[in-house]
mmCIF file of C-alpha atoms in Angstrom:
data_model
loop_
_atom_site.group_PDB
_atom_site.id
_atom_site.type_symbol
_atom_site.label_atom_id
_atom_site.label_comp_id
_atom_site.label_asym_id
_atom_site.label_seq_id
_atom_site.Cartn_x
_atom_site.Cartn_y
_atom_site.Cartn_z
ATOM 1 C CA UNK A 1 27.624 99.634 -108.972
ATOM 2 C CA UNK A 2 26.412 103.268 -108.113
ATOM 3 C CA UNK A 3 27.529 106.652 -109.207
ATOM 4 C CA UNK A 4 25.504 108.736 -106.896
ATOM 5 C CA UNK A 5 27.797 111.950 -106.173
ATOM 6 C CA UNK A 6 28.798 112.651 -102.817
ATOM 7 C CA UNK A 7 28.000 115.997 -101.275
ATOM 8 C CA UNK A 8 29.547 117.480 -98.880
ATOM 9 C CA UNK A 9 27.593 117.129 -95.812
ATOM 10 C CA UNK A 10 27.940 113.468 -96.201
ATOM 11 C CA UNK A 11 29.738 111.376 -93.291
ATOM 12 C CA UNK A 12 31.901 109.970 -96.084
ATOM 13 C CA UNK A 13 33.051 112.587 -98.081
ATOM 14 C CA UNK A 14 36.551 113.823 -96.446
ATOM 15 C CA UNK A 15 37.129 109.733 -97.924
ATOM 16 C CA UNK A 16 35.180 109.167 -100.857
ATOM 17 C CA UNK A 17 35.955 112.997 -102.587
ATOM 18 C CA UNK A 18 37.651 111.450 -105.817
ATOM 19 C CA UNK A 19 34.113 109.674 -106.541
ATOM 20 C CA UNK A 20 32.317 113.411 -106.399
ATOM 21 C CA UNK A 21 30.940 115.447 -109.786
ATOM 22 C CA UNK A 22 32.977 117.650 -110.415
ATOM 23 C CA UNK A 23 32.487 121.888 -111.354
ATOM 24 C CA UNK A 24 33.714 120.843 -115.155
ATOM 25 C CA UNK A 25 31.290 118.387 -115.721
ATOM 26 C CA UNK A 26 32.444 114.886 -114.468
ATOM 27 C CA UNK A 27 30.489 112.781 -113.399
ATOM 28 C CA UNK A 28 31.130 110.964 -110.238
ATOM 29 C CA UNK A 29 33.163 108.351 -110.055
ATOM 30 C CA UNK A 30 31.215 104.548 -109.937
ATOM 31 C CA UNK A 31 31.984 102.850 -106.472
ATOM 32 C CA UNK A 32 30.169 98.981 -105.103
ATOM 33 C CA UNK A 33 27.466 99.629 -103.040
ATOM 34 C CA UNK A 34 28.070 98.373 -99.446
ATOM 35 C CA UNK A 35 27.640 94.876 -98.573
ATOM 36 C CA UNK A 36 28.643 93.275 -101.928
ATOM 37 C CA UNK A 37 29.534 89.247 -101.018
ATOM 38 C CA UNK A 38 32.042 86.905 -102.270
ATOM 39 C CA UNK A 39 33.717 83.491 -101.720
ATOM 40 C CA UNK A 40 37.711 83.522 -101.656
ATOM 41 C CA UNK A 41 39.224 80.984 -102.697
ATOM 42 C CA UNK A 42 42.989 79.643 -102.755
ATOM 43 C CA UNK A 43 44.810 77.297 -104.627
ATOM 44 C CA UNK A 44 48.142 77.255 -103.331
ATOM 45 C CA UNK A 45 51.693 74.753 -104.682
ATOM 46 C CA UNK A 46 53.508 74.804 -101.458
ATOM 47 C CA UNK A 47 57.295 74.178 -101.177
ATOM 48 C CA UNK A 48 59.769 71.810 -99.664
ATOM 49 C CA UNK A 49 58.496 73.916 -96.000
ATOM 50 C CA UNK A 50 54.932 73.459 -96.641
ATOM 51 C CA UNK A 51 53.864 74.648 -93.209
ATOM 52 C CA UNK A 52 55.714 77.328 -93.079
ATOM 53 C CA UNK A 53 54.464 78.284 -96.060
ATOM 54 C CA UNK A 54 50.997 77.659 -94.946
ATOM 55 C CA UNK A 55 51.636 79.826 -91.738
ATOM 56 C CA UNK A 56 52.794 82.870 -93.530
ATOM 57 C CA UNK A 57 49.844 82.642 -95.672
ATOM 58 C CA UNK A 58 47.387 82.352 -92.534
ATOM 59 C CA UNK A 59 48.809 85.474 -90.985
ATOM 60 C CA UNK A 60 48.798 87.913 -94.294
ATOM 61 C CA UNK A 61 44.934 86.426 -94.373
ATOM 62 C CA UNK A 62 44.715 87.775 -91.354
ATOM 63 C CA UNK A 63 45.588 90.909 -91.505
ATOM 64 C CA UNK A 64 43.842 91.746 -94.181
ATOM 65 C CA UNK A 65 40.814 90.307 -92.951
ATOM 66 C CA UNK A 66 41.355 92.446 -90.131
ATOM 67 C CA UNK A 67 43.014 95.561 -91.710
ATOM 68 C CA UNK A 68 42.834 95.309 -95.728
ATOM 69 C CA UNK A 69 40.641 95.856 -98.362
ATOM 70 C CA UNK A 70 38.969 95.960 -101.834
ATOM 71 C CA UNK A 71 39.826 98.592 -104.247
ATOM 72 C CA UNK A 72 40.539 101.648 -103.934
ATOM 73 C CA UNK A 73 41.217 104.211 -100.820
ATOM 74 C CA UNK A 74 41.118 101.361 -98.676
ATOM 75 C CA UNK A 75 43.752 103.259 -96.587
ATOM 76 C CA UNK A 76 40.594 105.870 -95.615
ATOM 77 C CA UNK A 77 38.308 102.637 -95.074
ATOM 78 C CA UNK A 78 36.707 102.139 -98.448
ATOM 79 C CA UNK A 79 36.119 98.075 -99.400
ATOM 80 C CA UNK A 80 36.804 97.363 -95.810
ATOM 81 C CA UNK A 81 36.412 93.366 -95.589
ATOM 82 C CA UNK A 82 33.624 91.951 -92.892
ATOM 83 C CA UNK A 83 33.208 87.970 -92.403
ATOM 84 C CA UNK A 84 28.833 87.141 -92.079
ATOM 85 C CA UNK A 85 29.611 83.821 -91.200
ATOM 86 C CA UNK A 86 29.969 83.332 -87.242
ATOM 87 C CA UNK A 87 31.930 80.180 -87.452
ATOM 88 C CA UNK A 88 34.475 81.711 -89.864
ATOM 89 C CA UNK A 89 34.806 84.796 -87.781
ATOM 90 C CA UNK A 90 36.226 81.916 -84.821
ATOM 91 C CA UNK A 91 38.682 81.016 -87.035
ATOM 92 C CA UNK A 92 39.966 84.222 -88.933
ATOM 93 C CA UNK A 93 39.550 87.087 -86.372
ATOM 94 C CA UNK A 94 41.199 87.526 -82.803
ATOM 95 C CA UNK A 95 39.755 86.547 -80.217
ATOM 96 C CA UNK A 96 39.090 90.469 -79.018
ATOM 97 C CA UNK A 97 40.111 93.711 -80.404
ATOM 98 C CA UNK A 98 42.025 94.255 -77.182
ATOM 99 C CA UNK A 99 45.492 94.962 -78.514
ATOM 100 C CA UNK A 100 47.024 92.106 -76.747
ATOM 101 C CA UNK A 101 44.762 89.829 -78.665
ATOM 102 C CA UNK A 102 45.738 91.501 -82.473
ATOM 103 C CA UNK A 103 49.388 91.771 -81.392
ATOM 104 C CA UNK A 104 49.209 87.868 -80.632
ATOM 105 C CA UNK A 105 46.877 87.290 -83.462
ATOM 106 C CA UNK A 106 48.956 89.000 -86.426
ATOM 107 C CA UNK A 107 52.062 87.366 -84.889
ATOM 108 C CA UNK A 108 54.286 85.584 -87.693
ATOM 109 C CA UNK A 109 57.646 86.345 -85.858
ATOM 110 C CA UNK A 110 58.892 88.097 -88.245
ATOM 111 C CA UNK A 111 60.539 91.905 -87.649
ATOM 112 C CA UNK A 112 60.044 95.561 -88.917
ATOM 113 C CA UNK A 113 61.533 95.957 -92.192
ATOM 114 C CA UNK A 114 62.714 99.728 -92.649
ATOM 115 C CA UNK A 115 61.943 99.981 -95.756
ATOM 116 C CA UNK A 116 58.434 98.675 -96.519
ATOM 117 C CA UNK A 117 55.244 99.661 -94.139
ATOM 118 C CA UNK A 118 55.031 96.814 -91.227
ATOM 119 C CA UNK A 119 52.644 95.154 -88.629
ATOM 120 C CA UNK A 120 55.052 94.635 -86.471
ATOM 121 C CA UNK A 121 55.622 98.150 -84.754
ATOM 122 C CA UNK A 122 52.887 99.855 -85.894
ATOM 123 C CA UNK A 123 50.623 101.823 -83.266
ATOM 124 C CA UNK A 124 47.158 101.435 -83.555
ATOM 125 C CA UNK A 125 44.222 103.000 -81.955
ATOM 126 C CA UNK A 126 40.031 101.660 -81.093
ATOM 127 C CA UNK A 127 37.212 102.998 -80.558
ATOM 128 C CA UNK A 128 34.019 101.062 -79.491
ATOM 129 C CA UNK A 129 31.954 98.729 -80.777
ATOM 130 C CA UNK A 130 29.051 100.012 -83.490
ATOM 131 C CA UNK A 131 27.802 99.250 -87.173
ATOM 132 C CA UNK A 132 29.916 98.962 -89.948
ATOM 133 C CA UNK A 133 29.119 102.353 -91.144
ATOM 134 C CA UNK A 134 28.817 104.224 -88.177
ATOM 135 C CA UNK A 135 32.532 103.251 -87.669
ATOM 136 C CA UNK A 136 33.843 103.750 -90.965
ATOM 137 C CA UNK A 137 32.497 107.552 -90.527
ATOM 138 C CA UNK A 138 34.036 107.711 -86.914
ATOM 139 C CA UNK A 139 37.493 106.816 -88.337
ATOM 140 C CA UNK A 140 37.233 109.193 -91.374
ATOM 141 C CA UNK A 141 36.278 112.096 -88.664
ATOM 142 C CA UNK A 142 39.172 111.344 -86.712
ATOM 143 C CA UNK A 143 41.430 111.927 -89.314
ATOM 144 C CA UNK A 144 39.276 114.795 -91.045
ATOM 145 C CA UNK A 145 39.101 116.728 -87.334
ATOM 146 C CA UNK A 146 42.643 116.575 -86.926
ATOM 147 C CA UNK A 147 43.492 118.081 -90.078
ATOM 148 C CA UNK A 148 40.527 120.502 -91.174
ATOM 149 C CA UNK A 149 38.774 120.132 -87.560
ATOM 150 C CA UNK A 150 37.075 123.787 -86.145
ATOM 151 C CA UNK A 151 35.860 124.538 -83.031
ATOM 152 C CA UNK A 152 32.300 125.006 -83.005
ATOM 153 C CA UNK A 153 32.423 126.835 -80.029
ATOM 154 C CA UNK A 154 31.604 130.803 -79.729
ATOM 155 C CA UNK A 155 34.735 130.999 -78.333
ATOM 156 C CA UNK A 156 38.331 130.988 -80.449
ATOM 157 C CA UNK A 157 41.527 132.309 -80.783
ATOM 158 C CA UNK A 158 43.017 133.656 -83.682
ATOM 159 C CA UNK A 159 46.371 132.551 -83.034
ATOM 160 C CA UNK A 160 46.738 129.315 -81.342
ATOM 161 C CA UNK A 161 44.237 126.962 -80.636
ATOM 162 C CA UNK A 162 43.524 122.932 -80.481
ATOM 163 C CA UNK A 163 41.771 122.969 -83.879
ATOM 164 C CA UNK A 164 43.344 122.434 -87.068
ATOM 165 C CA UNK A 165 41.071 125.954 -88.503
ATOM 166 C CA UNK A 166 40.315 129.104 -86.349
ATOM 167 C CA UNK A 167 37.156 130.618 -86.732
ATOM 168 C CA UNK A 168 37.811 133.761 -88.875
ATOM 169 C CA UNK A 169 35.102 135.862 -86.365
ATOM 170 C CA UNK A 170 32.652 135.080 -83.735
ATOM 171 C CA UNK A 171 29.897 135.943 -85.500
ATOM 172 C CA UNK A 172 27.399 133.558 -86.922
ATOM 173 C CA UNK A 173 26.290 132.858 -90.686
ATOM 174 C CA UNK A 174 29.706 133.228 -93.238
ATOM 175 C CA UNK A 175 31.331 135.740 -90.966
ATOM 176 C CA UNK A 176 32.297 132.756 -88.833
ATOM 177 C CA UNK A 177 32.724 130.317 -90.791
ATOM 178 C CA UNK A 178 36.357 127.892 -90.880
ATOM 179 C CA UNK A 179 38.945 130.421 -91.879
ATOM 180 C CA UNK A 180 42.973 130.058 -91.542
ATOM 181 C CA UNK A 181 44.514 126.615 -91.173
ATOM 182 C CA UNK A 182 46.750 126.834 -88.226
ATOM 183 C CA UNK A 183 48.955 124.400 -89.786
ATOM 184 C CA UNK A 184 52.516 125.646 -91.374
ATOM 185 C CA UNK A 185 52.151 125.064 -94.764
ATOM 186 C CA UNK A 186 49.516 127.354 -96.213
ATOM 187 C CA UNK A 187 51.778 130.359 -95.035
ATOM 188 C CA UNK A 188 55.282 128.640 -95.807
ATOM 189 C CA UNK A 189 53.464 128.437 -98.993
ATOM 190 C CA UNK A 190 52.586 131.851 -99.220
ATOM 191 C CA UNK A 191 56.271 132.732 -98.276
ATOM 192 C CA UNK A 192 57.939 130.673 -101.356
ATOM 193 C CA UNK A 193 55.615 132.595 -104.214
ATOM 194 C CA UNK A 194 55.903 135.565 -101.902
ATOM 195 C CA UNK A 195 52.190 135.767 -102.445
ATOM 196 C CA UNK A 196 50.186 137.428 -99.790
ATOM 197 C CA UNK A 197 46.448 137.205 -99.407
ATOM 198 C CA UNK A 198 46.503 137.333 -96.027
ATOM 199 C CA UNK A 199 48.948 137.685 -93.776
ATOM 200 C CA UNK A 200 51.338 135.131 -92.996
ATOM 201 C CA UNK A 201 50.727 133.973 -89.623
ATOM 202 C CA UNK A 202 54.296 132.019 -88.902
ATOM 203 C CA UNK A 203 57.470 132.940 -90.358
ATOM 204 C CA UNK A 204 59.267 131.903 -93.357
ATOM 205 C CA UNK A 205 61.596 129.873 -91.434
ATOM 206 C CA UNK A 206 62.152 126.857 -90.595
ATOM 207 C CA UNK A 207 60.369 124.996 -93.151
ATOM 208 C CA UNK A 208 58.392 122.720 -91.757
ATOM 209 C CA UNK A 209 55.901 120.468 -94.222
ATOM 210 C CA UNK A 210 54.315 118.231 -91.314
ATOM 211 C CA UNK A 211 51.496 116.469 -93.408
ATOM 212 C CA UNK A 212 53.627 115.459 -96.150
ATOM 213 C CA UNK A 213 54.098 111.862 -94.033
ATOM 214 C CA UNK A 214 49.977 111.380 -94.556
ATOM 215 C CA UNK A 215 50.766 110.696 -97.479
ATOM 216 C CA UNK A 216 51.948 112.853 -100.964
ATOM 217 C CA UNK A 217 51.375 114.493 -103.683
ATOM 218 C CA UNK A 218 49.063 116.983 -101.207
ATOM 219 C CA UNK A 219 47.199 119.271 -103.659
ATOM 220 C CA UNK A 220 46.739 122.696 -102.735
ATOM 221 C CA UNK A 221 44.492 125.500 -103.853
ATOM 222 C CA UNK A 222 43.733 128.848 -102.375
ATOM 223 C CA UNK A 223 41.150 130.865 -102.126
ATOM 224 C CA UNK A 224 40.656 134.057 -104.338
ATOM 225 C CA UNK A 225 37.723 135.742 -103.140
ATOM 226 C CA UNK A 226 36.395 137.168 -99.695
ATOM 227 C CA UNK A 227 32.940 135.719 -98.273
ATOM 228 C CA UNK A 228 31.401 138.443 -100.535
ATOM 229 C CA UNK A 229 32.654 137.001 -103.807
ATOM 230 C CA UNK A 230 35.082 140.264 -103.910
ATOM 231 C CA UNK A 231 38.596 139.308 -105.168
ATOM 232 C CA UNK A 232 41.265 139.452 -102.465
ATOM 233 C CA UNK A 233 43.130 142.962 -103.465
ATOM 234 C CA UNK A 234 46.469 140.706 -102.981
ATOM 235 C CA UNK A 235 46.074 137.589 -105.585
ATOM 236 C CA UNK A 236 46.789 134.186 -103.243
ATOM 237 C CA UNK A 237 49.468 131.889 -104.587
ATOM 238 C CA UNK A 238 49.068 129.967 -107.441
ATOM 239 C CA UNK A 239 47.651 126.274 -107.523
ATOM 240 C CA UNK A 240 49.811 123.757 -107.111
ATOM 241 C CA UNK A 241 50.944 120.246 -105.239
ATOM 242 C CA UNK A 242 53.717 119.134 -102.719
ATOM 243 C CA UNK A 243 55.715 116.359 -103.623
ATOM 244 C CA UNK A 244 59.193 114.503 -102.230
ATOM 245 C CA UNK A 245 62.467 113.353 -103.301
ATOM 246 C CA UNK A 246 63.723 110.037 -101.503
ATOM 247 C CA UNK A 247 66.765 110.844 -102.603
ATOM 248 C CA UNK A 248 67.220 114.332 -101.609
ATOM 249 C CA UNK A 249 67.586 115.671 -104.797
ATOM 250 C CA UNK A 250 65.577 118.381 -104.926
ATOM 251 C CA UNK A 251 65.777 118.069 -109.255
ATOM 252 C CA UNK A 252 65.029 114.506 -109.046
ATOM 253 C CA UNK A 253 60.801 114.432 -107.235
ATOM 254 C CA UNK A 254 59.077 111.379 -106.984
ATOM 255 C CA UNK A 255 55.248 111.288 -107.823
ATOM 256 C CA UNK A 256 53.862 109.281 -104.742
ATOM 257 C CA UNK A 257 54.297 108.730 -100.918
ATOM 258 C CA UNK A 258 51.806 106.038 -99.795
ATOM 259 C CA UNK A 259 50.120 107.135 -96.895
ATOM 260 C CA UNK A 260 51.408 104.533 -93.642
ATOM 261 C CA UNK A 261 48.067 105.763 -91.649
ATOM 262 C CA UNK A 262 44.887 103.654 -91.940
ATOM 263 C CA UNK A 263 41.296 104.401 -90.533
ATOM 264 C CA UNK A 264 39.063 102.298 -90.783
ATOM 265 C CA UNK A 265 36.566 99.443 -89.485
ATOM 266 C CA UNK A 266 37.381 96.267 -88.018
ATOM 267 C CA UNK A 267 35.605 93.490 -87.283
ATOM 268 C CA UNK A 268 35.112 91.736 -84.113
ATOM 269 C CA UNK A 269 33.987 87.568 -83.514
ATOM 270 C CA UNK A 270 30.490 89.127 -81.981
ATOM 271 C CA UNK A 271 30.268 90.895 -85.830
ATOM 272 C CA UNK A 272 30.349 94.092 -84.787
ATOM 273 C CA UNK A 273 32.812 96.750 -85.826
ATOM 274 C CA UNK A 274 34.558 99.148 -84.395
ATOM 275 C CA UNK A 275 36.424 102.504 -85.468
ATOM 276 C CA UNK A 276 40.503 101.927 -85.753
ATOM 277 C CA UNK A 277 43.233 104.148 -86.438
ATOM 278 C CA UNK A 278 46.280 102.128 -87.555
ATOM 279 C CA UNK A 279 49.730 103.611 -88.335
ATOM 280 C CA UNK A 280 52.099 101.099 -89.838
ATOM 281 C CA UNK A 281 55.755 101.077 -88.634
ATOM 282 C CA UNK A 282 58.238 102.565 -91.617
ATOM 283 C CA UNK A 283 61.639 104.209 -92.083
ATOM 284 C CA UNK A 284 61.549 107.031 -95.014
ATOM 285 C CA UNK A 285 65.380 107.675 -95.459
ATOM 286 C CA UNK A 286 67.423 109.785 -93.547
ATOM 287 C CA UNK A 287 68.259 112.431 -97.013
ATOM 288 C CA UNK A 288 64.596 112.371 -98.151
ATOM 289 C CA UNK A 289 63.105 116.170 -98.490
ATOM 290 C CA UNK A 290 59.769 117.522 -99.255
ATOM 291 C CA UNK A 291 58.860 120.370 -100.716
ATOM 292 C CA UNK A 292 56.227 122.448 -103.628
ATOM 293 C CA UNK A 293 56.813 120.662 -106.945
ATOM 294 C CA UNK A 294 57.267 123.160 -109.866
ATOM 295 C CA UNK A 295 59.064 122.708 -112.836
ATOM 296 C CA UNK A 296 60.482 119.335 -112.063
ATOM 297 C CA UNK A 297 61.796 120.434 -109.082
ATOM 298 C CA UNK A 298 60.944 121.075 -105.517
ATOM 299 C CA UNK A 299 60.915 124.511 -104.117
ATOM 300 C CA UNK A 300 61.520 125.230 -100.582
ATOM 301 C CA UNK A 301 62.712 121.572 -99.555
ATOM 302 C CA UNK A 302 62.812 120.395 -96.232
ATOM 303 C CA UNK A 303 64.127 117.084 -94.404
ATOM 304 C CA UNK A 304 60.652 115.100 -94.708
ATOM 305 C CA UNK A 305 58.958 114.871 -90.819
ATOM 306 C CA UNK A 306 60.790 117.988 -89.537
ATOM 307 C CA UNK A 307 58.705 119.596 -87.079
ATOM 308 C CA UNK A 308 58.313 123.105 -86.491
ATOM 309 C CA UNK A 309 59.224 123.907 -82.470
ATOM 310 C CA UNK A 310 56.190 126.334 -82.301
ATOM 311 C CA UNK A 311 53.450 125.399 -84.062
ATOM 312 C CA UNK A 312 50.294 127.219 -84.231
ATOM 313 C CA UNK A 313 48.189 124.119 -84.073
ATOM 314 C CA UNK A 314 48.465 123.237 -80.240
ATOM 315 C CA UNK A 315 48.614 119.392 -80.561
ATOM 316 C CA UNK A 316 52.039 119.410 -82.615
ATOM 317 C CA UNK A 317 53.345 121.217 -79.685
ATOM 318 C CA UNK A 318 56.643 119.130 -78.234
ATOM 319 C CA UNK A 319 56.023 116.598 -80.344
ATOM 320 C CA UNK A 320 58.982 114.948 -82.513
ATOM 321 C CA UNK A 321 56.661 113.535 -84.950
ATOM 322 C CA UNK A 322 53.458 113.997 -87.056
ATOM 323 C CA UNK A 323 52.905 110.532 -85.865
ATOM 324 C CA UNK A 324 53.293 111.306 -82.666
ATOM 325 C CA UNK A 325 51.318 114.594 -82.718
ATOM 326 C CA UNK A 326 48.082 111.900 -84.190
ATOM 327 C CA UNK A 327 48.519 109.202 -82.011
ATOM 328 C CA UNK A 328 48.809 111.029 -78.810
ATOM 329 C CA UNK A 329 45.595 113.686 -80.218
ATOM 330 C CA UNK A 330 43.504 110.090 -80.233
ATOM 331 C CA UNK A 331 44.122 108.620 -76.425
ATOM 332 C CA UNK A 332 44.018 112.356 -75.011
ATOM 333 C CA UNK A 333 41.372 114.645 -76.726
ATOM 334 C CA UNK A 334 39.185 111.140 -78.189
ATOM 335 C CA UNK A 335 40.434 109.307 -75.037
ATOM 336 C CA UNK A 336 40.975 105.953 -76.978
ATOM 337 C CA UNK A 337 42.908 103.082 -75.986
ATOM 338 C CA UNK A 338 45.692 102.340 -77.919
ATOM 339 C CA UNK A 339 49.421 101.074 -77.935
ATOM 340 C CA UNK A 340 52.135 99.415 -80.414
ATOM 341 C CA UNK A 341 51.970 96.057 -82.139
#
């Protein structure tokens, strides 16, 4: 085991920040050190259908071979599972990591269930063949430009623009460093506590929470003071988290939306790895709502996925989905192959 903390310069920080020290005092959190081994081993008392009880067995090994892990945050590629033993990688792992091959691989016949997160569906995106590591960091950026992602450019725009921050000047040192999210909810945010640091760059309506489907709760936390350490003269809103009600019931929040996006290595026959973004076919239902959770309630609730029609971050632009918006940002601006399951 190893506690070392994780700064934030490191390639795996946007998915290992629950194991850093923390400003109180924590220490960080333990984690296994990369390339721990182990033999699995089943004992299995099959039924009346023993192979097809066998073959359902076969194909969950399979996938989680291929797309599982150990442990925790093995949605952002932590305890992703590798196979050392070229004969064994024959017989568990598809023949290629074309997406033909782990369609026809994962196979079992069985359909999308609306409900629970599925295979069958899903849309999943590669990159090309590297390390272990240097893969695991490629998927984490993917996800970590899309959200946070700045241009590095000495070019921007303060409205609009392809990355998820604008540059808050052109100038260099903490002048222009990443300023304002161009995504909706810091300033729909701003708008419900009628809190205004800076000023709101959309308008209060619609309400539009488009990374709630990432996953929730999403903590948030604003800043207080300028790059000079001088308190804003307008105090930003206060700390807080966005949550969902499957229900609709904005009195009646839930604590937890799994997240249905994973990135993370896979493992080809060769043993080599390569970067994949996979997001698993589900159906959240039709009344759910998300919104800021505060006082056992949420405030500002909206229909969970709605999209804003003008977005200030250019890649949710016509798009119907976050999903969408993700998937489509991977095969145009990463120019990755990719397709559904």
């Amino acid at each position: 085991m190893i506690n070392e903390n994780v700064t934030l310069d490191d390639p795996a920080a946007y998915a290992l920040w629950p194991a850093r020290a923390t400003a109180q005092g924590e220490s960080p959190a333990e984690r296994w050190a990369p390339g721990i081994r182990f033999t699995l081993v089943l004992r299995l008392i099959l039924g009346a259908d023993a192979a097809t009880d066998t073959r359902q067995i076969e194909h969950t090994l399979r996938a989680w071979l291929l797309f599982g892990g150990i442990g925790g945050r093995t949605r952002r590629g932590c305890g992703a599972l590798g196979i050392p033993d070229e004969t064994a990688r024959t017989i568990w792992l598809p023949e290629s990591l074309d997406l033909g091959a782990i369609g026809a691989w994962l196979s079992s016949g069985q359909t999308a269930n609306a409900v629970y997160p599925s295979l069958s569906g899903a849309r999943l995106c590669i990159g090309q063949l590297r390390s272990a590591t240097d893969t695991w960091h490629e998927a984490i950026g993917w996800l970590r430009d899309f959200r946070q992602g700045t241009n590095t450019a000495r070019t921007d725009t303060a409205t609009i623009g392809p990355f998820a921050r604008q540059r808050s000047s052109l100038a260099r040192g903490n002048a222009g460093r990443p300023g304002r999210s161009r995504w909706p909810e810091p300033d729909l945010i701003r708008h419900a506590f009628a809190a205004y640091d800076h000023n709101a760059l959309i308008p209060a309506n619609p309400i539009s929470w488009p990374r709630a489907v990432f996953g929730l709760p999403i903590q948030f936390r604003f800043q207080n003071k300028d790059r000079s350490g001088n308190f804003f003269s307008n105090r930003p809103p206060q700390a807080g988290e966005l949550g969902w009600s499957p229900t609709g019931d904005p009195h009646a929040p839930s604590q937890r939306l799994t997240s249905p996006l994973l990135v993370k290595p896979i493992q080809a026959r060769n043993g080599k790895f390569a970067a994949a973004a996979l997001w698993l076919s589900r159906t959240l239902p039709k009344e759910a709502v998300v919104g800021i959770k505060a006082k056992g309630s949420l405030r500002s609730p909206a229909p969970i996925g709605q999209m804003l029609t003008s977005p200030l971050f250019t890649p949710l632009t016509g798009k119907t989905s976050t999903e969408d918006a993700f998937m489509d940002w991977l095969k145009t601006n990463l120019r990755l192959t990719g397709g559904t399951l």
